[in-house]
């Protein structure tokens, strides 16, 4: 089955205390987003790559690709105000009958194994997302109180979230709901089932300066 | 109020793929456990420090302290088969009317601010634990199915967990229950209330080789 990945990079630098959007911050000399693109290119050099960026960052990105002589072929799409809209823009003109991964632009540490798990399970079951166990005691807050819950019953969700394009295209016709925190929640809202596969612990989302330090160490 | 910390270091190297117990693995040239002890000594050089170790590791630890000329005063106690028993051993002969922190030996990245938040809140309210927000989408597994839950309603629990010693000593008279995943769950079982305070994101528990790499980066 043909494969496609939509890399959503809509972030600003706010929580990074940076004026540079977090996907453009350099890790080991190149922007985070280039590392992320490379993960998918290494997985399958024939995969079709689409990058969704805020419209006012498209020119900057083009400049960065020139500066770093970044040659991996990819298409750029302007994002929307919220993640849901950005993904929707990324889905424009996508073919039916293919597998589509949606991935966070600021997760440059996704492993080849995680990507492969997700595509394989999605081909078989229609939709697959990578998860990891919760390693700390977990509490649920209820008003002023909080209780310990059984952490073995919970999973932390990563990306790429991979789907048969037909399911995704149909589901993204639904108007936005507040409960849509990721792509899996959109297709589940439309009655589809999502399969959980094992992610990799290093596959963190870079949102704070601490995460950048961690990523720098893990890329070594 | 007088302060005391019981540092529980009962782990083996299993998940670290190491024959060295994880608390003895070196980070920046000294064992993890020494970093952890230093965090509390730097917070308050008058704090009473007790370290709980498996009985067959006590001699090794003594040797490591000599080798590294580790001078921070602390008492060593032999642990039990499960964490609950190790903490209980650590509480032996503890005075009433003091504040006691229980801390994981393999959390060497706890900040001074986190320790201070916990002691201050415990002095005021009797029991305080540090928590951090959940940064990923969170799913709850129910048999074959799983659903997305609102991550804003959940917190990840760290240590030190700090208590008035009277509450802790009384609660640890309760026979062990499977639901006792941390010290807070023991005192709650006995009807006491726990206050949540803000932890620090770097305060990770070192359980896998990935965590060691992360800790090495964060200690720089």
Tab-separated table of C-alpha atoms in Angstrom:
chain	number	residue	atom	x	y	z
A	1	UNK	CA	0.000	0.000	0.000
A	2	UNK	CA	1.262	3.497	-0.792
A	3	UNK	CA	2.364	5.491	2.214
A	4	UNK	CA	2.128	9.134	3.073
A	5	UNK	CA	3.035	11.188	6.142
A	6	UNK	CA	1.657	14.544	7.174
A	7	UNK	CA	4.017	16.267	9.582
A	8	UNK	CA	2.207	18.938	11.553
A	9	UNK	CA	4.446	21.722	12.788
A	10	UNK	CA	2.182	24.492	13.952
A	11	UNK	CA	3.977	25.540	17.114
A	12	UNK	CA	5.359	28.827	18.289
A	13	UNK	CA	8.349	29.206	20.601
A	14	UNK	CA	6.265	30.344	23.606
A	15	UNK	CA	6.991	27.567	26.115
A	16	UNK	CA	10.549	27.302	24.797
A	17	UNK	CA	11.244	30.896	25.898
A	18	UNK	CA	12.392	31.369	22.350
A	19	UNK	CA	11.460	33.694	19.524
A	20	UNK	CA	12.219	30.911	17.070
A	21	UNK	CA	9.283	28.538	16.449
A	22	UNK	CA	10.180	25.275	18.201
A	23	UNK	CA	10.231	23.240	14.990
A	24	UNK	CA	13.013	25.500	13.689
A	25	UNK	CA	15.243	25.363	16.782
A	26	UNK	CA	18.517	23.652	15.928
A	27	UNK	CA	19.454	20.254	17.333
A	28	UNK	CA	22.906	19.035	16.421
A	29	UNK	CA	23.182	21.812	13.889
A	30	UNK	CA	19.911	21.393	11.984
A	31	UNK	CA	16.300	22.392	12.701
A	32	UNK	CA	14.181	19.921	14.687
A	33	UNK	CA	11.776	19.590	11.752
A	34	UNK	CA	14.540	18.309	9.462
A	35	UNK	CA	15.350	15.548	11.945
A	36	UNK	CA	11.673	14.607	11.991
A	37	UNK	CA	11.403	14.498	8.183
A	38	UNK	CA	14.560	12.367	8.039
A	39	UNK	CA	12.989	9.739	10.351
A	40	UNK	CA	10.261	9.048	7.792
A	41	UNK	CA	12.549	9.266	4.781
A	42	UNK	CA	14.862	6.695	6.384
A	43	UNK	CA	11.923	4.449	7.117
A	44	UNK	CA	10.813	4.485	3.482
A	45	UNK	CA	12.505	6.666	0.890
A	46	UNK	CA	9.395	6.321	-1.294
A	47	UNK	CA	7.005	7.763	1.301
A	48	UNK	CA	5.194	10.917	0.277
A	49	UNK	CA	5.953	13.685	2.810
A	50	UNK	CA	3.755	16.695	3.427
A	51	UNK	CA	4.697	19.348	6.017
A	52	UNK	CA	2.045	21.646	7.496
A	53	UNK	CA	3.409	24.973	8.736
A	54	UNK	CA	1.800	28.273	9.773
A	55	UNK	CA	1.518	30.338	6.592
A	56	UNK	CA	3.862	33.027	7.935
A	57	UNK	CA	6.606	30.419	8.476
A	58	UNK	CA	6.611	28.953	4.965
A	59	UNK	CA	9.171	31.396	3.585
A	60	UNK	CA	11.446	30.963	6.623
A	61	UNK	CA	11.319	27.195	6.160
A	62	UNK	CA	12.190	27.514	2.487
A	63	UNK	CA	15.176	29.653	3.492
A	64	UNK	CA	16.271	27.091	6.084
A	65	UNK	CA	16.099	24.275	3.520
A	66	UNK	CA	18.356	26.275	1.209
A	67	UNK	CA	20.759	27.209	4.010
A	68	UNK	CA	21.108	23.580	5.160
A	69	UNK	CA	21.029	22.152	1.596
A	70	UNK	CA	18.130	19.997	2.749
A	71	UNK	CA	17.252	17.798	-0.224
A	72	UNK	CA	14.579	15.405	1.061
A	73	UNK	CA	11.566	15.917	-1.174
A	74	UNK	CA	8.470	17.208	0.626
A	75	UNK	CA	5.439	19.347	-0.044
A	76	UNK	CA	4.524	22.332	2.170
A	77	UNK	CA	0.987	23.231	3.164
A	78	UNK	CA	-0.234	26.246	5.163
A	79	UNK	CA	-1.819	25.280	8.489
A	80	UNK	CA	-4.896	26.605	10.270
A	81	UNK	CA	-5.521	28.257	13.625
A	82	UNK	CA	-5.921	24.996	15.513
A	83	UNK	CA	-4.268	21.618	15.060
A	84	UNK	CA	-7.493	20.082	13.761
A	85	UNK	CA	-7.614	22.607	10.926
A	86	UNK	CA	-3.920	22.128	10.168
A	87	UNK	CA	-4.368	18.390	9.781
A	88	UNK	CA	-7.456	18.994	7.649
A	89	UNK	CA	-5.454	21.271	5.364
A	90	UNK	CA	-2.792	18.586	5.190
A	91	UNK	CA	-5.382	16.044	4.032
A	92	UNK	CA	-6.423	18.139	1.020
A	93	UNK	CA	-6.353	16.131	-2.242
A	94	UNK	CA	-5.082	13.016	-0.486
A	95	UNK	CA	-5.784	9.786	-2.397
A	96	UNK	CA	-8.114	7.086	-1.143
A	97	UNK	CA	-6.700	3.599	-0.586
A	98	UNK	CA	-3.367	4.635	0.921
A	99	UNK	CA	-1.929	4.671	4.448
A	100	UNK	CA	-1.465	8.077	6.057
A	101	UNK	CA	0.613	8.864	9.120
A	102	UNK	CA	-0.003	12.070	11.058
A	103	UNK	CA	3.070	13.033	13.060
A	104	UNK	CA	4.088	15.908	15.317
A	105	UNK	CA	6.839	18.025	13.759
A	106	UNK	CA	8.532	18.305	17.157
A	107	UNK	CA	8.912	14.558	17.728
A	108	UNK	CA	12.290	13.990	16.060
A	109	UNK	CA	13.113	10.919	18.164
A	110	UNK	CA	10.526	8.525	16.805
A	111	UNK	CA	12.204	5.175	16.119
A	112	UNK	CA	12.094	3.201	12.877
A	113	UNK	CA	10.470	0.388	14.854
A	114	UNK	CA	7.660	2.625	16.116
A	115	UNK	CA	6.926	3.916	12.599
A	116	UNK	CA	6.948	0.381	11.267
A	117	UNK	CA	4.665	-0.950	14.061
A	118	UNK	CA	2.141	1.783	13.287
A	119	UNK	CA	2.066	1.325	9.507
A	120	UNK	CA	1.850	-2.465	9.794
A	121	UNK	CA	-1.012	-2.386	12.289
A	122	UNK	CA	-2.882	0.301	10.353
A	123	UNK	CA	-2.640	-1.743	7.154
A	124	UNK	CA	-4.168	-4.685	9.023
A	125	UNK	CA	-6.723	-2.934	11.264
A	126	UNK	CA	-7.343	0.481	9.694
A	127	UNK	CA	-5.951	2.700	12.448
A	128	UNK	CA	-2.973	2.416	14.806
A	129	UNK	CA	-1.297	4.690	17.338
A	130	UNK	CA	1.890	4.257	19.389
A	131	UNK	CA	1.612	4.341	23.165
A	132	UNK	CA	3.919	3.954	26.132
A	133	UNK	CA	3.339	2.802	29.700
A	134	UNK	CA	2.956	5.290	32.516
A	135	UNK	CA	6.094	5.035	34.672
A	136	UNK	CA	4.993	7.168	37.613
A	137	UNK	CA	2.185	6.834	40.101
A	138	UNK	CA	-0.846	8.468	38.477
A	139	UNK	CA	-3.482	10.510	40.282
A	140	UNK	CA	-6.840	11.714	39.108
A	141	UNK	CA	-7.900	15.139	40.341
A	142	UNK	CA	-11.558	15.549	41.269
A	143	UNK	CA	-12.270	19.081	42.434
A	144	UNK	CA	-10.316	19.683	45.678
A	145	UNK	CA	-9.452	16.030	46.001
A	146	UNK	CA	-7.349	13.568	44.079
A	147	UNK	CA	-7.103	9.798	44.106
A	148	UNK	CA	-4.451	7.342	42.997
A	149	UNK	CA	-5.586	5.364	39.947
A	150	UNK	CA	-4.074	2.148	38.621
A	151	UNK	CA	-1.390	3.371	36.226
A	152	UNK	CA	-1.360	-0.051	34.508
A	153	UNK	CA	-4.774	0.892	33.056
A	154	UNK	CA	-3.379	3.965	31.305
A	155	UNK	CA	-1.179	4.693	28.290
A	156	UNK	CA	0.564	7.845	27.100
A	157	UNK	CA	-0.119	8.509	23.440
A	158	UNK	CA	2.560	9.435	20.904
A	159	UNK	CA	2.604	9.913	17.150
A	160	UNK	CA	2.710	8.866	14.297
A	161	UNK	CA	-0.954	7.981	14.268
A	162	UNK	CA	-1.496	5.962	11.102
A	163	UNK	CA	-4.773	5.405	9.261
A	164	UNK	CA	-6.256	4.100	6.047
A	165	UNK	CA	-6.795	7.352	4.185
A	166	UNK	CA	-10.455	6.554	3.532
A	167	UNK	CA	-11.207	6.452	7.268
A	168	UNK	CA	-9.285	9.635	7.950
A	169	UNK	CA	-10.728	11.632	5.056
A	170	UNK	CA	-14.273	10.652	5.987
A	171	UNK	CA	-13.752	11.347	9.715
A	172	UNK	CA	-12.235	14.774	9.132
A	173	UNK	CA	-15.523	15.888	7.544
A	174	UNK	CA	-16.932	16.051	11.097
A	175	UNK	CA	-17.026	19.585	12.508
A	176	UNK	CA	-14.421	20.230	15.223
A	177	UNK	CA	-15.255	19.089	18.775
A	178	UNK	CA	-13.361	20.022	21.949
A	179	UNK	CA	-12.746	16.341	22.617
A	180	UNK	CA	-10.535	16.076	19.498
A	181	UNK	CA	-7.145	16.084	21.219
A	182	UNK	CA	-5.457	13.927	18.609
A	183	UNK	CA	-6.320	12.239	15.322
A	184	UNK	CA	-7.357	8.987	16.958
A	185	UNK	CA	-10.061	10.831	18.900
A	186	UNK	CA	-11.491	12.188	15.624
A	187	UNK	CA	-11.878	8.798	13.974
A	188	UNK	CA	-13.174	7.215	17.191
A	189	UNK	CA	-15.823	9.913	17.398
A	190	UNK	CA	-16.892	8.671	13.961
A	191	UNK	CA	-17.227	5.096	15.215
A	192	UNK	CA	-13.907	3.630	14.125
A	193	UNK	CA	-11.653	1.493	16.285
A	194	UNK	CA	-8.025	2.371	17.025
A	195	UNK	CA	-5.317	-0.261	17.638
A	196	UNK	CA	-2.602	0.519	20.192
A	197	UNK	CA	0.974	-0.465	19.345
A	198	UNK	CA	4.184	-0.041	21.286
A	199	UNK	CA	5.899	3.319	20.896
A	200	UNK	CA	9.458	4.167	21.935
A	201	UNK	CA	10.170	6.005	25.158
A	202	UNK	CA	12.579	8.413	23.474
A	203	UNK	CA	9.752	9.629	21.219
A	204	UNK	CA	9.094	12.754	23.281
A	205	UNK	CA	7.373	15.907	22.097
A	206	UNK	CA	9.721	18.858	22.401
A	207	UNK	CA	7.809	21.574	24.210
A	208	UNK	CA	10.186	23.036	26.798
A	209	UNK	CA	13.913	23.863	27.049
A	210	UNK	CA	14.316	20.741	29.225
A	211	UNK	CA	13.028	18.603	26.349
A	212	UNK	CA	15.592	20.150	24.003
A	213	UNK	CA	18.431	19.201	26.354
A	214	UNK	CA	17.023	15.684	26.552
A	215	UNK	CA	16.695	15.413	22.779
A	216	UNK	CA	20.238	16.643	22.274
A	217	UNK	CA	21.466	13.881	24.626
A	218	UNK	CA	19.359	11.176	22.990
A	219	UNK	CA	20.455	12.087	19.462
A	220	UNK	CA	24.102	11.481	20.406
B	1	UNK	CA	10.426	21.736	62.783
B	2	UNK	CA	13.208	19.145	62.565
B	3	UNK	CA	13.574	17.530	59.184
B	4	UNK	CA	14.495	14.047	58.116
B	5	UNK	CA	14.705	12.263	54.772
B	6	UNK	CA	14.513	8.549	54.112
B	7	UNK	CA	16.048	7.738	50.749
B	8	UNK	CA	14.802	4.388	49.501
B	9	UNK	CA	17.207	2.662	47.125
B	10	UNK	CA	16.025	-0.892	46.795
B	11	UNK	CA	16.466	-1.405	43.070
B	12	UNK	CA	18.402	-3.935	41.074
B	13	UNK	CA	19.925	-3.278	37.650
B	14	UNK	CA	17.420	-5.435	35.763
B	15	UNK	CA	15.753	-2.865	33.525
B	16	UNK	CA	19.059	-1.019	33.161
B	17	UNK	CA	20.598	-4.112	31.470
B	18	UNK	CA	23.278	-3.722	34.085
B	19	UNK	CA	24.733	-5.951	36.773
B	20	UNK	CA	25.280	-2.867	38.928
B	21	UNK	CA	22.223	-1.878	41.026
B	22	UNK	CA	20.824	1.266	39.417
B	23	UNK	CA	21.466	3.457	42.485
B	24	UNK	CA	25.199	2.681	42.157
B	25	UNK	CA	25.533	3.419	38.441
B	26	UNK	CA	27.822	6.407	37.943
B	27	UNK	CA	26.560	9.722	36.645
B	28	UNK	CA	29.213	12.374	36.047
B	29	UNK	CA	31.709	10.189	37.901
B	30	UNK	CA	29.764	9.397	41.088
B	31	UNK	CA	26.964	6.941	41.934
B	32	UNK	CA	23.402	8.110	41.337
B	33	UNK	CA	22.629	7.710	45.047
B	34	UNK	CA	25.322	10.241	46.018
B	35	UNK	CA	23.742	12.830	43.731
B	36	UNK	CA	20.402	12.156	45.406
B	37	UNK	CA	21.818	12.513	48.929
B	38	UNK	CA	23.528	15.765	47.902
B	39	UNK	CA	20.191	17.268	46.802
B	40	UNK	CA	18.847	17.024	50.355
B	41	UNK	CA	22.097	18.051	52.004
B	42	UNK	CA	22.193	21.170	49.840
B	43	UNK	CA	18.594	21.937	50.702
B	44	UNK	CA	19.340	21.803	54.442
B	45	UNK	CA	22.733	20.749	55.783
B	46	UNK	CA	21.064	19.997	59.131
B	47	UNK	CA	18.609	17.473	57.708
B	48	UNK	CA	18.890	13.956	59.090
B	49	UNK	CA	19.521	11.521	56.213
B	50	UNK	CA	18.722	7.820	56.301
B	51	UNK	CA	19.407	5.571	53.300
B	52	UNK	CA	17.580	2.258	52.910
B	53	UNK	CA	19.494	-0.329	50.843
B	54	UNK	CA	19.096	-4.082	50.270
B	55	UNK	CA	21.127	-5.767	53.028
B	56	UNK	CA	23.504	-7.358	50.522
B	57	UNK	CA	24.368	-3.913	49.101
B	58	UNK	CA	25.340	-2.243	52.381
B	59	UNK	CA	28.996	-3.281	52.229
B	60	UNK	CA	29.279	-2.241	48.572
B	61	UNK	CA	27.856	1.154	49.445
B	62	UNK	CA	30.294	1.590	52.295
B	63	UNK	CA	33.092	0.782	49.861
B	64	UNK	CA	31.788	3.302	47.332
B	65	UNK	CA	31.634	6.024	49.992
B	66	UNK	CA	35.282	5.367	50.848
B	67	UNK	CA	36.328	5.239	47.203
B	68	UNK	CA	34.634	8.552	46.410
B	69	UNK	CA	35.542	10.165	49.767
B	70	UNK	CA	31.845	10.810	50.247
B	71	UNK	CA	31.558	12.731	53.506
B	72	UNK	CA	27.882	13.682	53.788
B	73	UNK	CA	26.674	12.167	57.055
B	74	UNK	CA	23.938	9.564	56.692
B	75	UNK	CA	22.687	6.440	58.380
B	76	UNK	CA	22.201	3.161	56.487
B	77	UNK	CA	19.305	0.792	57.054
B	78	UNK	CA	18.676	-2.629	55.486
B	79	UNK	CA	15.542	-2.738	53.336
B	80	UNK	CA	12.853	-5.371	52.959
B	81	UNK	CA	11.558	-7.435	50.067
B	82	UNK	CA	9.057	-4.832	48.914
B	83	UNK	CA	9.195	-1.044	48.947
B	84	UNK	CA	6.560	-0.856	51.699
B	85	UNK	CA	8.759	-2.929	53.994
B	86	UNK	CA	11.857	-0.905	53.101
B	87	UNK	CA	10.133	2.343	54.040
B	88	UNK	CA	8.845	0.736	57.229
B	89	UNK	CA	12.398	-0.296	58.153
B	90	UNK	CA	13.510	3.255	57.433
B	91	UNK	CA	10.907	4.603	59.857
B	92	UNK	CA	12.261	2.571	62.770
B	93	UNK	CA	12.937	4.733	65.875
B	94	UNK	CA	11.891	7.893	64.066
B	95	UNK	CA	10.847	10.718	66.412
B	96	UNK	CA	7.336	12.090	66.597
B	97	UNK	CA	6.797	15.768	65.850
B	98	UNK	CA	9.206	16.067	62.945
B	99	UNK	CA	8.819	16.282	59.171
B	100	UNK	CA	9.877	13.231	57.169
B	101	UNK	CA	10.493	13.089	53.428
B	102	UNK	CA	10.449	9.743	51.638
B	103	UNK	CA	12.430	9.948	48.401
B	104	UNK	CA	13.413	7.536	45.637
B	105	UNK	CA	17.160	6.906	45.586
B	106	UNK	CA	17.124	7.028	41.804
B	107	UNK	CA	15.650	10.522	41.513
B	108	UNK	CA	18.835	12.592	41.572
B	109	UNK	CA	17.324	15.502	39.659
B	110	UNK	CA	14.873	16.759	42.250
B	111	UNK	CA	15.148	20.543	42.485
B	112	UNK	CA	15.681	22.589	45.635
B	113	UNK	CA	12.361	24.262	44.885
B	114	UNK	CA	10.477	20.971	44.751
B	115	UNK	CA	11.959	19.825	48.076
B	116	UNK	CA	11.141	23.166	49.627
B	117	UNK	CA	7.533	23.184	48.275
B	118	UNK	CA	6.983	19.734	49.793
B	119	UNK	CA	8.396	20.491	53.241
B	120	UNK	CA	6.546	23.799	53.477
B	121	UNK	CA	3.201	22.312	52.505
B	122	UNK	CA	3.666	19.291	54.776
B	123	UNK	CA	4.422	21.563	57.733
B	124	UNK	CA	1.186	23.398	57.030
B	125	UNK	CA	-1.127	20.561	55.993
B	126	UNK	CA	0.480	17.349	57.308
B	127	UNK	CA	1.256	15.650	53.994
B	128	UNK	CA	2.477	16.905	50.611
B	129	UNK	CA	3.624	15.290	47.386
B	130	UNK	CA	5.080	16.809	44.198
B	131	UNK	CA	3.239	16.253	40.934
B	132	UNK	CA	3.608	17.256	37.307
B	133	UNK	CA	1.108	17.703	34.495
B	134	UNK	CA	0.578	15.027	31.882
B	135	UNK	CA	2.027	16.328	28.605
B	136	UNK	CA	0.744	13.646	26.252
B	137	UNK	CA	-2.730	12.530	25.292
B	138	UNK	CA	-3.768	9.973	27.905
B	139	UNK	CA	-5.826	6.854	27.238
B	140	UNK	CA	-7.500	4.504	29.662
B	141	UNK	CA	-7.483	0.845	28.684
B	142	UNK	CA	-10.641	-1.116	29.433
B	143	UNK	CA	-10.259	-4.733	28.356
B	144	UNK	CA	-9.883	-4.817	24.548
B	145	UNK	CA	-10.849	-1.182	24.232
B	146	UNK	CA	-9.333	2.113	25.272
B	147	UNK	CA	-10.692	5.631	25.519
B	148	UNK	CA	-9.094	9.059	25.582
B	149	UNK	CA	-9.471	10.698	28.995
B	150	UNK	CA	-8.999	14.358	29.844
B	151	UNK	CA	-5.299	14.608	30.678
B	152	UNK	CA	-5.939	17.878	32.539
B	153	UNK	CA	-7.631	15.775	35.240
B	154	UNK	CA	-4.493	13.739	35.888
B	155	UNK	CA	-1.103	14.291	37.541
B	156	UNK	CA	2.107	12.257	37.518
B	157	UNK	CA	3.430	11.744	41.017
B	158	UNK	CA	7.080	12.261	42.001
B	159	UNK	CA	8.959	12.202	45.279
B	160	UNK	CA	9.883	13.458	47.891
B	161	UNK	CA	6.609	12.753	49.625
B	162	UNK	CA	6.748	14.669	52.898
B	163	UNK	CA	4.705	13.992	56.048
B	164	UNK	CA	4.426	14.862	59.699
B	165	UNK	CA	6.142	11.865	61.250
B	166	UNK	CA	3.173	11.156	63.527
B	167	UNK	CA	0.885	10.586	60.527
B	168	UNK	CA	3.426	8.431	58.744
B	169	UNK	CA	4.363	6.287	61.765
B	170	UNK	CA	0.728	5.644	62.575
B	171	UNK	CA	-0.222	4.858	58.949
B	172	UNK	CA	2.658	2.428	58.448
B	173	UNK	CA	1.183	0.223	61.194
B	174	UNK	CA	-1.428	-0.837	58.619
B	175	UNK	CA	-0.680	-4.215	57.032
B	176	UNK	CA	0.466	-3.990	53.405
B	177	UNK	CA	-2.234	-3.642	50.727
B	178	UNK	CA	-1.747	-4.013	46.965
B	179	UNK	CA	-3.060	-0.483	46.471
B	180	UNK	CA	-0.034	0.980	48.317
B	181	UNK	CA	1.902	2.195	45.288
B	182	UNK	CA	3.535	5.085	47.106
B	183	UNK	CA	3.589	6.582	50.605
B	184	UNK	CA	0.722	8.940	49.937
B	185	UNK	CA	-1.536	5.961	49.181
B	186	UNK	CA	-0.680	4.464	52.597
B	187	UNK	CA	-1.662	7.540	54.597
B	188	UNK	CA	-4.744	8.133	52.471
B	189	UNK	CA	-5.849	4.591	53.145
B	190	UNK	CA	-5.710	5.588	56.817
B	191	UNK	CA	-7.978	8.570	56.227
B	192	UNK	CA	-5.452	11.375	55.896
B	193	UNK	CA	-5.481	14.035	53.208
B	194	UNK	CA	-2.559	14.670	50.849
B	195	UNK	CA	-1.742	18.100	49.387
B	196	UNK	CA	-0.382	18.270	45.845
B	197	UNK	CA	2.435	20.705	45.124
B	198	UNK	CA	4.325	21.475	41.942
B	199	UNK	CA	7.258	19.167	41.181
B	200	UNK	CA	9.964	19.768	38.592
B	201	UNK	CA	9.870	18.081	35.226
B	202	UNK	CA	13.529	17.044	35.414
B	203	UNK	CA	12.758	15.010	38.542
B	204	UNK	CA	12.604	11.705	36.671
B	205	UNK	CA	13.041	8.251	38.158
B	206	UNK	CA	15.998	6.517	36.536
B	207	UNK	CA	14.771	3.092	35.487
B	208	UNK	CA	16.129	2.488	31.976
B	209	UNK	CA	19.330	3.245	30.034
B	210	UNK	CA	17.403	6.033	28.246
B	211	UNK	CA	16.785	7.713	31.604
B	212	UNK	CA	20.499	7.613	32.395
B	213	UNK	CA	21.341	9.395	29.159
B	214	UNK	CA	18.677	11.982	29.959
B	215	UNK	CA	19.979	12.478	33.500
B	216	UNK	CA	23.534	12.871	32.245
B	217	UNK	CA	22.341	15.642	29.915
B	218	UNK	CA	20.286	17.391	32.575
B	219	UNK	CA	23.090	17.353	35.142
B	220	UNK	CA	25.342	19.311	32.767
